[in-house]
Every structure is written in C-alpha cells, then in structure tokens.
Short mmCIF file of C-alpha atoms in Angstrom, two decimals:
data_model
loop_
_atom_site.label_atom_id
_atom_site.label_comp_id
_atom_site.label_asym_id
_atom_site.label_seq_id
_atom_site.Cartn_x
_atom_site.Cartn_y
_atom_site.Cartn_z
CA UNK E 24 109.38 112.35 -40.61
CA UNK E 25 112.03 114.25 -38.91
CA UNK E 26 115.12 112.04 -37.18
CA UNK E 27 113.92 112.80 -34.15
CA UNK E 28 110.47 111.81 -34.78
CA UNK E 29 111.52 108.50 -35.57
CA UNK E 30 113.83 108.14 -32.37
CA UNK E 31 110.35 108.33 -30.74
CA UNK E 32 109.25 105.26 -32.32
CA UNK E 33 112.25 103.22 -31.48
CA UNK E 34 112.15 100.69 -28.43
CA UNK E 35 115.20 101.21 -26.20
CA UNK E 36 114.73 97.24 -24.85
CA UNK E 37 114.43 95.65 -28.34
CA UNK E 38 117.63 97.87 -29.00
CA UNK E 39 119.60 96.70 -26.21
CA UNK E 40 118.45 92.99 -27.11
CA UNK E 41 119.37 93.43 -30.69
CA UNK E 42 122.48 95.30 -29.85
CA UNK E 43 123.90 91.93 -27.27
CA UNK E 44 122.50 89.97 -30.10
CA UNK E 45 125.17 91.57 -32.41
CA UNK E 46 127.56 91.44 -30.10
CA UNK E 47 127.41 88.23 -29.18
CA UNK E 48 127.30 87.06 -33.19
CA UNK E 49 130.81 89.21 -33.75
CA UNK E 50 132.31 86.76 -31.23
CA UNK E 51 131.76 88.51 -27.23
CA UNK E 52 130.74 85.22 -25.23
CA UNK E 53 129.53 87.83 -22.48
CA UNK E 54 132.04 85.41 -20.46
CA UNK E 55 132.92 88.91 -18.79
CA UNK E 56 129.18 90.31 -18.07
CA UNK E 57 131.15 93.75 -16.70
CA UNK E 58 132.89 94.15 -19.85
CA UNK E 59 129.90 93.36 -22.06
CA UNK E 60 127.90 95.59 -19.68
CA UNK E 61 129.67 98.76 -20.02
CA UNK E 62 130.26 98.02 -23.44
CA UNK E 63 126.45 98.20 -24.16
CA UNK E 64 125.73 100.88 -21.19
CA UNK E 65 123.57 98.76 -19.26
CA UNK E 66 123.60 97.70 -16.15
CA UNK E 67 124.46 94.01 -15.11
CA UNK E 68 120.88 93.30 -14.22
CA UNK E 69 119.59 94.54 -17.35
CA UNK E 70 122.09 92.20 -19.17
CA UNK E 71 121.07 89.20 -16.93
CA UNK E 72 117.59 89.70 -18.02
CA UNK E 73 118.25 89.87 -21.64
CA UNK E 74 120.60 86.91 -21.44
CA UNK E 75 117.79 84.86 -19.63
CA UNK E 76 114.73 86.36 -21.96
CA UNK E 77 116.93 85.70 -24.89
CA UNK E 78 117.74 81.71 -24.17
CA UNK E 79 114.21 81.47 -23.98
CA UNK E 80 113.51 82.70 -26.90
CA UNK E 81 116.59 80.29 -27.79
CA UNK E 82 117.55 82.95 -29.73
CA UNK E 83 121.01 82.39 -27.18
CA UNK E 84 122.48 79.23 -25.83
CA UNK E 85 125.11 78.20 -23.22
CA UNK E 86 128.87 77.37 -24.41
CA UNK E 87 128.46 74.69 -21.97
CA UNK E 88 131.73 73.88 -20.01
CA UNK E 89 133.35 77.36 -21.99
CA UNK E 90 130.94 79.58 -20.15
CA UNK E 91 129.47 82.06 -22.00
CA UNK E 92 127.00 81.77 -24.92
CA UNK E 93 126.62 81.68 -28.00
CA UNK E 94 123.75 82.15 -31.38
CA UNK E 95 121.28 79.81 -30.85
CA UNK E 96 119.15 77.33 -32.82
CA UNK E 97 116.17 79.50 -33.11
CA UNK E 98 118.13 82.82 -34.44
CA UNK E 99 120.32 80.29 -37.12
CA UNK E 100 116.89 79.15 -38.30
CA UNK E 101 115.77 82.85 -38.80
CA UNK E 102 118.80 83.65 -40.69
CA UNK E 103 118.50 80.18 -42.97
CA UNK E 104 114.87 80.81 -44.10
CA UNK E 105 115.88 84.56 -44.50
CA UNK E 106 119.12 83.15 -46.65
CA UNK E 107 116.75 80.99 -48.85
CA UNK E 108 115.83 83.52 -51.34
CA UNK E 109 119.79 84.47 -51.96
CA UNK E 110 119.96 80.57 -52.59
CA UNK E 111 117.05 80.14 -54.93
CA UNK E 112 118.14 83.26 -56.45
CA UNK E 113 122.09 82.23 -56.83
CA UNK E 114 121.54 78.48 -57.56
CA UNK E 115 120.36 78.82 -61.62
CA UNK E 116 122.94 80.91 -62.32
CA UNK E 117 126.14 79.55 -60.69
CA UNK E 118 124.86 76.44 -61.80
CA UNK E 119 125.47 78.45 -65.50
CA UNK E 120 128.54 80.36 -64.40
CA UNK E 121 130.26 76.63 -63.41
CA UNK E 122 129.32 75.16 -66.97
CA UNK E 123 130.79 78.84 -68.93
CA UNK E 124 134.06 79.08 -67.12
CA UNK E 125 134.86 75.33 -66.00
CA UNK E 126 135.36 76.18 -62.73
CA UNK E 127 133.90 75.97 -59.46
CA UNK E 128 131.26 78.41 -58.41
CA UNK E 129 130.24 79.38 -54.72
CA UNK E 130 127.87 81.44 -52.83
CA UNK E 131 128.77 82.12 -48.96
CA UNK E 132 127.31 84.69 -46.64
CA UNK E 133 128.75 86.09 -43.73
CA UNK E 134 128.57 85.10 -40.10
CA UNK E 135 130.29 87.35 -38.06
CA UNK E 136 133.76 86.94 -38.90
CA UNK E 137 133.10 83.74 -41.11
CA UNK E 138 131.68 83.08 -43.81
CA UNK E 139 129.58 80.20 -44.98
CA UNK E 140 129.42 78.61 -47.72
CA UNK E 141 125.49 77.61 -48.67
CA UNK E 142 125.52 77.02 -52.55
CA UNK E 143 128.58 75.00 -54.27
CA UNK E 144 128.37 74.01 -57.95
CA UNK E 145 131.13 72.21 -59.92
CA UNK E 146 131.98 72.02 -63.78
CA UNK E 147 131.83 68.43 -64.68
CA UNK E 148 135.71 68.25 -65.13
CA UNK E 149 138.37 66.41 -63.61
CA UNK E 150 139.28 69.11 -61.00
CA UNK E 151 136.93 70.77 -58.95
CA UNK E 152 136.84 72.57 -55.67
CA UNK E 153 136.61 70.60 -52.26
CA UNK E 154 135.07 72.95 -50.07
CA UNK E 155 131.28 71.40 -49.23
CA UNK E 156 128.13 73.60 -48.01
CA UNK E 157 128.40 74.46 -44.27
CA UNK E 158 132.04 75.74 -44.74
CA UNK E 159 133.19 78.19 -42.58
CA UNK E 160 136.03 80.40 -43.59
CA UNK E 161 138.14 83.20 -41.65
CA UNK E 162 136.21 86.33 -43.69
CA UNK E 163 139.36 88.21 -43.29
CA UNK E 164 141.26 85.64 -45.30
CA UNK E 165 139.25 84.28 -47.79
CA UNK E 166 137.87 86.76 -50.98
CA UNK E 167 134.12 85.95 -50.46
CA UNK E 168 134.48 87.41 -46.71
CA UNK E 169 136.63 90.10 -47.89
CA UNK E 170 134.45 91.15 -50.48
CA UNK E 171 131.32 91.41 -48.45
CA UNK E 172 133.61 92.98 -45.52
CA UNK E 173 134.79 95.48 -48.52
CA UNK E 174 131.25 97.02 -48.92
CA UNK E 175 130.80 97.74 -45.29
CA UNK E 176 130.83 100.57 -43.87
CA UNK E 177 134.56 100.76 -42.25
CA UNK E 178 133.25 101.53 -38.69
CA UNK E 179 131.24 98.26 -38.72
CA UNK E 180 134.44 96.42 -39.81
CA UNK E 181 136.53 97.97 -37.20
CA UNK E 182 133.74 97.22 -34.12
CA UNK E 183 133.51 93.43 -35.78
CA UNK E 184 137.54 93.03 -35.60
CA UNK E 185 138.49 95.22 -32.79
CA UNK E 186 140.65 93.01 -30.66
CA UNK E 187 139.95 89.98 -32.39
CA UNK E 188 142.39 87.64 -33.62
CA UNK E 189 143.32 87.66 -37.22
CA UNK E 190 145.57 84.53 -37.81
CA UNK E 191 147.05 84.08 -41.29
CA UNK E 192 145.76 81.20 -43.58
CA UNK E 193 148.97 82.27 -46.05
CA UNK E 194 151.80 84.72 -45.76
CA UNK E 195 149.43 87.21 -47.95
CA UNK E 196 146.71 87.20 -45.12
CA UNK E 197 145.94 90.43 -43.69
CA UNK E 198 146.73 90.09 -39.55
CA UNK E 199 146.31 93.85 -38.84
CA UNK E 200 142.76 95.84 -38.36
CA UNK E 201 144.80 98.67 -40.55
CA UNK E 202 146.39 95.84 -42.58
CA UNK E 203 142.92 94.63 -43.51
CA UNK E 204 141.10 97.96 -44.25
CA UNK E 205 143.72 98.77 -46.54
CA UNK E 206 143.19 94.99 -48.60
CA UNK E 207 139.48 96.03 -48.29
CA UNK E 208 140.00 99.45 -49.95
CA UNK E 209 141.77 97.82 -52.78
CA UNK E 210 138.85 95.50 -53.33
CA UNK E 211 136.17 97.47 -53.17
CA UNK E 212 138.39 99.97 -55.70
CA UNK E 213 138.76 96.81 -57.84
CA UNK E 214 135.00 95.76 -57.44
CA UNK E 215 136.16 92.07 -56.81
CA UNK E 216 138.32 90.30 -54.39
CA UNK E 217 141.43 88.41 -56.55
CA UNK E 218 142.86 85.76 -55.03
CA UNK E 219 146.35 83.66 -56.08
CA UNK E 220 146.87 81.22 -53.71
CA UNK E 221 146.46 83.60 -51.07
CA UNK E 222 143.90 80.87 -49.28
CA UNK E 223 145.08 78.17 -50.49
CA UNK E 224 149.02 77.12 -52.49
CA UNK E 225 147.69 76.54 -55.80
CA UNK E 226 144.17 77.89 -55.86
CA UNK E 227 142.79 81.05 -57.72
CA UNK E 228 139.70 82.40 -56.71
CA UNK E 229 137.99 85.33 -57.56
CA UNK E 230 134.67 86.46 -55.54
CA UNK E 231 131.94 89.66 -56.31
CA UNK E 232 129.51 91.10 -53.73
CA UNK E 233 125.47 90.22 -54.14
CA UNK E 234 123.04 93.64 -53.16
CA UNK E 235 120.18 92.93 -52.03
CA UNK E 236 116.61 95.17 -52.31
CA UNK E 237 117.92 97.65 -49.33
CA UNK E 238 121.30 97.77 -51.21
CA UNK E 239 123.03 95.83 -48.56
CA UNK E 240 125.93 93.57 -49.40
CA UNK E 241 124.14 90.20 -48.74
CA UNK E 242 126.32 87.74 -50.07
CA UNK E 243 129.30 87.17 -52.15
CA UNK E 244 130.05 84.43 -55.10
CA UNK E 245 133.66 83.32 -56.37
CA UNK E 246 134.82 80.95 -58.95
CA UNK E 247 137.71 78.85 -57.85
CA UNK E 248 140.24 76.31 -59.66
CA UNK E 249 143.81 75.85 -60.57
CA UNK E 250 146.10 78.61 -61.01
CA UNK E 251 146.90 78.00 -64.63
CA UNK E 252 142.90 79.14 -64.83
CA UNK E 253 143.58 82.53 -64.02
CA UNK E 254 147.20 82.74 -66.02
CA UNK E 255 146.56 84.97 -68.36
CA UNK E 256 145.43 88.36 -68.63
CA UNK E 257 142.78 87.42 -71.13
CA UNK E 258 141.39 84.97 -69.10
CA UNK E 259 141.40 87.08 -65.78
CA UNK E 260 139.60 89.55 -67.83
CA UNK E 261 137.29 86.69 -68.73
CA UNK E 262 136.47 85.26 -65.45
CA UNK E 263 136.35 88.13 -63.95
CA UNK E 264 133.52 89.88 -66.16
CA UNK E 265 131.41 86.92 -65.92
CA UNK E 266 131.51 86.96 -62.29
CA UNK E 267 130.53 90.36 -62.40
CA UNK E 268 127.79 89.82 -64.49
CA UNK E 269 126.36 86.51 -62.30
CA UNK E 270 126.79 88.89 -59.38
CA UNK E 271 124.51 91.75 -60.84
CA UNK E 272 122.19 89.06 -62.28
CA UNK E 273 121.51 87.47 -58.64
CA UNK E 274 121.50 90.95 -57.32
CA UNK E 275 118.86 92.12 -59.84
CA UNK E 276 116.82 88.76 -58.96
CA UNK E 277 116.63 90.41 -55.09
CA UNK E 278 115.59 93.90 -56.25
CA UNK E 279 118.75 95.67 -56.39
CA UNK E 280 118.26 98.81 -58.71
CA UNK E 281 120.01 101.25 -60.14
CA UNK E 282 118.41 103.39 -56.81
CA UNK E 283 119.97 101.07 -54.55
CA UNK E 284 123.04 101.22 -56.19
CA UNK E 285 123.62 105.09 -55.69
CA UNK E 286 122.80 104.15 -51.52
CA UNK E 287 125.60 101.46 -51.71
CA UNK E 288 127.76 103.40 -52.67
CA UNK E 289 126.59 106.57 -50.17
CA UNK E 290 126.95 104.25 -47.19
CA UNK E 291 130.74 103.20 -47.55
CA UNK E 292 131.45 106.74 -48.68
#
C-alpha cells in the first residue's frame, strides 16, 4: 500500500483528538484555546468540541480553579493496563538484577516530561534507595527520563520541550533545549545514561532503555546506590553490563528482535 493509500484510511477527527491529546500530555493546559488552536490548525469551535467530547470520554479533566485541563482518569487507566505487561515483564528480573549487584533496581516510564517510577526493588542491605512507586521525576534530569528521551526521535524531543521550563535538580542538569540534545547524544552514543550525583549529592545511578515489539523505547531501568558503588572502573564496567543485559532480557520478554532493533536505530537516525 502506497503512502498515499494509507492517508485515505486515516480519520482527520480521531487525528485532531489524538493530536490535543498529546498536546495536552506534553504540558499545554489549552488555558489559551487561540494558541492551542492555531497550534493544531483548527478552529476554536472544533477545539471546543473535542475538549467537551473528550471530558466525556474523561479521557480530559478540568484543572479546577487553574483553568485549563489536564489527562484524565480514564486515559491514566488506559496507559496503566497498557504498562502492565512492561511490569510483569521487568519485575523477575530486577528483582534478580537487585540481589547480583546490591543495589537498587527501578523501572519508570515516561509521562510527558516525567517519568514514573512503577517497579522498585531493593537488595536486602543496609542502604537502599528511597524513591517509592508513583515517583515522578523531571525526565530531563534524571537518567531513566534521559535515556528514554535519548532514543527519540530529536524532533519529538524538541516539540515536548519547546518553551518549557527546564529547572536544574544539580549544577550538571541540562537547562537548555540544545544543552539537553547534546547530553542525549552522548547517551544514546554511550547506550546508557551515567549518573554521579548529578540527581542527587551522593547517588550513582545508571539507567538502559526497554524496546518494546514495535521497537519503541517503552521504558527505562537504572540501578542506584552510593557512590563508592560505582568507584571503580571495574565495577562501572560491571554494573553497567548487567544493566544492559536486564534491559535486553525485558526487551526480549516484549518481542523486541533483532528486526526491531535495525528500526530503532532507523528512526533516531
């Protein structure tokens, strides 16, 4: 089937609805209906009616006194059933990563610029990490976000940060669009995100992307604990290949193959 033979198939109203759906994920409140309006080439009518069809749906829900809306319950419940089989398919072996390593393992998706942490399992040591499921982290600061950010195509990144704030959680925070697509570039060279302290004074982290079947970057996992973990070369070389390995293994679990791989890496060409 030809390109344009598929355009024929496509719905323009389910596209506009999806498309304010996006938008309105990556942070636009549609506070400003003009602004959201020409942004999506629609008319302010047509927006009122998606906003209103939408809420119904409760796939959208009033900010209350804010104004504007936000995601609502019925879309986050979509998106947790969908994120169940990452979960069942992370939990074994982070559960097995935490017990190799002695540190603390994590799975976190992203949320538009967050990301969330669903799965956390700790080594049964004295130290372990204290960030809980339902954890939201700025993506462009913390190495799970950054890693899934990394295997994005850049023009996605720049449409989810363009004009957004980018505040620093630690003087090696990324503030800048530029700033951050250059950190990206370097992780996605590196194929994981390093971290030494640059969350967190004190804490070493490092996190790897998780592929789904479509070869789309799902999900990330990092293991996290003291600095003296991550000292040495030997042991960075350590961590970091086990990581890798639990990474491909969850992967694998959600049909990545070596097919999908070769389309990753096509699609941040």
């Amino acid at each position: 089937m030809s390109a344009a033979e598929a355009d024929a198939y496509l719905s323009p109203p389910v596209q506009r609805a999806t498309r304010l759906l996006r938008r309105i994920a990556e942070g636009d409140t549609v506070a400003n209906m003009s602004r959201t309006a020409r942004a999506l080439d629609i008319s302010r009518t047509t927006l009122l009616r998606l906003l209103h069809t939408l809420q119904a749906e409760r796939f959208i829900e009033p900010r209350g006194a804010e104004g504007g809306w936000r995601i609502g319950a019925a879309l986050i419940g979509l998106a947790a059933r969908a994120s169940e089989d990452v979960t069942e398919a992370a939990l074994p072996v982070l559960t097995r990563l935490a017990e190799t390593l002695g540190l603390s393992a994590h799975l976190g998706v992203l949320d538009g610029r967050e990301v969330v942490y669903l799965v956390r399992r700790t080594p049964n040591l004295s130290f372990a990490s204290n960030i809980r499921v339902g954890s939201r982290l700025p993506a462009h600061a913390a190495n799970m976000g950054r890693i899934i950010l990394a295997h994005l195509p850049a023009e996605e990144v720049r449409r989810l940060y363009a004009g957004a704030p980018m505040p620093p959680a630690t003087a090696h925070t990324a503030t800048t669009l530029d700033g951050l697509l250059a950190r990206l570039a370097e992780d996605r060279a590196a194929g994981l995100a390093w971290s030494e302290g640059h969350y967190e004074p004190g804490i070493a982290s490092v996190a790897a992307v998780v592929r789904d079947a479509a070869a789309r970057p799902v999900a990330a996992i990092n293991v996290s604990g003291q600095v003296a973990s991550f000292a040495s070369a030997e042991q960075r070389v350590r961590i970091g290949a086990a990581l890798a390995e639990a990474a491909a293994e969850i992967s694998t679990r959600l049909g990545f193959t070596g097919a999908a791989a070769r389309k990753a890496l096509e699609a941040v060409a």
